[in-house]
Amino acid sequence: MHEPAQSNPGRIHQALTSYQLAQSLKGALELELFTHIAAGARTADEIAAKCGGTVKGVRVLCDYLTIHGLLTKTGSQYALVEDTATLLDKKSPRYMGQVAGFFLHPVMVAKYDDVAALVRNGGATDHTLSPNESMWVEFARSMAPMFDVPATIVARKLATPGVRTKVLDVAAGHGLFGIHMGLANPAARVIFQDWDNVLDVARENVARMGLSDRSNFLPGSFFDVDLGGGYDVVLLPNFLHHFDHETNVGLLKKVRAALAPAGQVAIIEFVPNEDRVSPPDGAAFAMRMLGTTPNGDAYTLAEIGSMLRAAGFGPAETHSLAPAHQQLILARS
Amino acid sequence: MHEPAQSNPGRIHQALTSYQLAQSLKGALELELFTHIAAGARTADEIAAKCGGTVKGVRVLCDYLTIHGLLTKTGSQYALVEDTATLLDKKSPRYMGQVAGFFLHPVMVAKYDDVAALVRNGGATDHTLSPNESMWVEFARSMAPMFDVPATIVARKLATPGVRTKVLDVAAGHGLFGIHMGLANPAARVIFQDWDNVLDVARENVARMGLSDRSNFLPGSFFDVDLGGGYDVVLLPNFLHHFDHETNVGLLKKVRAALAPAGQVAIIEFVPNEDRVSPPDGAAFAMRMLGTTPNGDAYTLAEIGSMLRAAGFGPAETHSLAPAHQQLILARS
């Protein structure tokens, strides 16, 4: 009888069932499982009593999350790891569990039902870029916690407290990038641009942070709206990746025309290395764009530099936003 | 300004988007991407020409699969890793790409849409165990490649070539476990039991392997059908995990009553260690059962031993089926 080969189907198996991991984490957040463990529930019995689950169901879910490194297990006691303690306990100031609502939204999940068609088409056909698409309201509401850290770091780099600064936050969404510029400099005025329905989320966040008297709102598509001028900083957070090179060059020309003479554009992006397969977060972002935009992509620094040059900008300067998985690219007209 | 904490949202991010990995691998299989690479296509351009994809779409998909370890990339050239070369190239005798059809079947994927409800319920409500459920036909057809290796190893352990042996393959599905017993011993007669619609798949496979004259078919639910008796071996491949302890004890009593005096039951299962969080394949199988059965589970060796004892069996003996991620548990009446 022939010797069976040693190749291991386990990894292929795991990849093909990985949707179970995404949904299990979403389910755990709905059950506030991490919050109950942070509050002292340790065994499946104790956690089940807190979350209204069955002991068996909680045990299977906690074991599954442990296998994937999101919990630890010692004997029958579960505990949080550092990331889940900081980011998935509802009582943590950095709770980001609401992002599950965006990533696992049925509309988002359905975009990947036919990846072969995405590959044949080179992008999404049924995409999320229609004006006033309600998905962006969901995005603005649920993704804000992902961007609090990078927005804080960007503001620290760009703000000069006390110096009058006029800031434009393009496709502001939750508005966090502009808000942190306002918080970091009491002499800054921030103009938030986005579709009117999405801008409501920025309006709420601005009011909550006490920045209403130093903020203006510019409703409408970036491509149609009159931006005004004299901006010291134009923020382009997570915007270029939705479009192709040519569209981005046009977009950057419009930004450049709105800048004050010494003004600068501040691009925040997930950026893959030249090999496009590292680092994982920046590189995997290209699949996010393939599934959800007709022509978007994750651009390398060389590609962003080439767009900036084509739009008339000077040399670009890059800063890591670690621990966030994004880069800040600055250029002056 | 406060120092942003160092916790890393990347892993949570990746977990919540892991459905994209499952669908991307399915898409790659539909495009026969691994097969084209095995046949010599290396760059995104070359692969796109073979699979009818856009260069951009192929590049994004290949990069994404590289990030997840299913391809390698050197410069602009992609290559298969050992597992994908052996298991996902259609020209390989061990091709298992058709399992994507089962794991990513919309009915299977939908079972995990509400994991919180599974946890509250302790199992699936809308489950796959209805008699003659067509999903099991899909299972039998598409999962066979996963079980060829373990079935070969089981047959090698249990078959004594030339010795007349009567074998029962319970819930046979694709029939591979019984078929390999027949192939390993020309003096074996194998009886395949399953629902009639599923048994059609076993019938096809038996005919293709030239075993029709030494095979019989027993259509109907295991719980209702008259098994006959005098079996030297009763195979229970991947069956106990669908049911709770008590049901399994009853089931094993029925098996024991059908065995010849020196006969043995051969249980093939995904078995977690006592900690239930290792090894990954055995342990993660519990989530598979939570989502797809009302009362099933991944059982430890101690739990299976306890079921066997309660059904009147003697001590159990365990064998690894490596490289398959399953265990063989043998017991005699």
CSV table of C-alpha atoms in Angstrom, one decimal, chain A residues 237-243 248 268-270 285 289 293 295-299 326:
chain,number,residue,atom,x,y,z
A,237,PRO,CA,-7.4,60.3,5.8
A,238,ASN,CA,-8.2,57.0,4.1
A,239,PHE,CA,-9.4,58.6,0.9
A,240,LEU,CA,-7.0,57.9,-1.9
A,241,HIS,CA,-7.4,54.2,-1.6
A,242,HIS,CA,-10.9,54.4,-3.1
A,243,PHE,CA,-9.8,55.6,-6.5
A,248,ASN,CA,-6.2,60.7,-7.3
A,268,ILE,CA,-3.2,58.9,6.0
A,269,GLU,CA,-3.1,55.5,4.4
A,270,PHE,CA,-2.6,51.8,4.8
A,285,PHE,CA,-5.9,46.2,2.7
A,289,MET,CA,-10.4,47.7,-1.8
A,293,THR,CA,-14.4,49.8,-4.7
A,295,ASN,CA,-10.9,51.0,-8.9
A,296,GLY,CA,-9.4,51.5,-5.5
A,297,ASP,CA,-6.1,49.9,-4.2
A,298,ALA,CA,-3.6,49.9,-1.4
A,299,TYR,CA,-0.9,52.2,-2.7
A,326,GLN,CA,-1.0,53.4,8.9
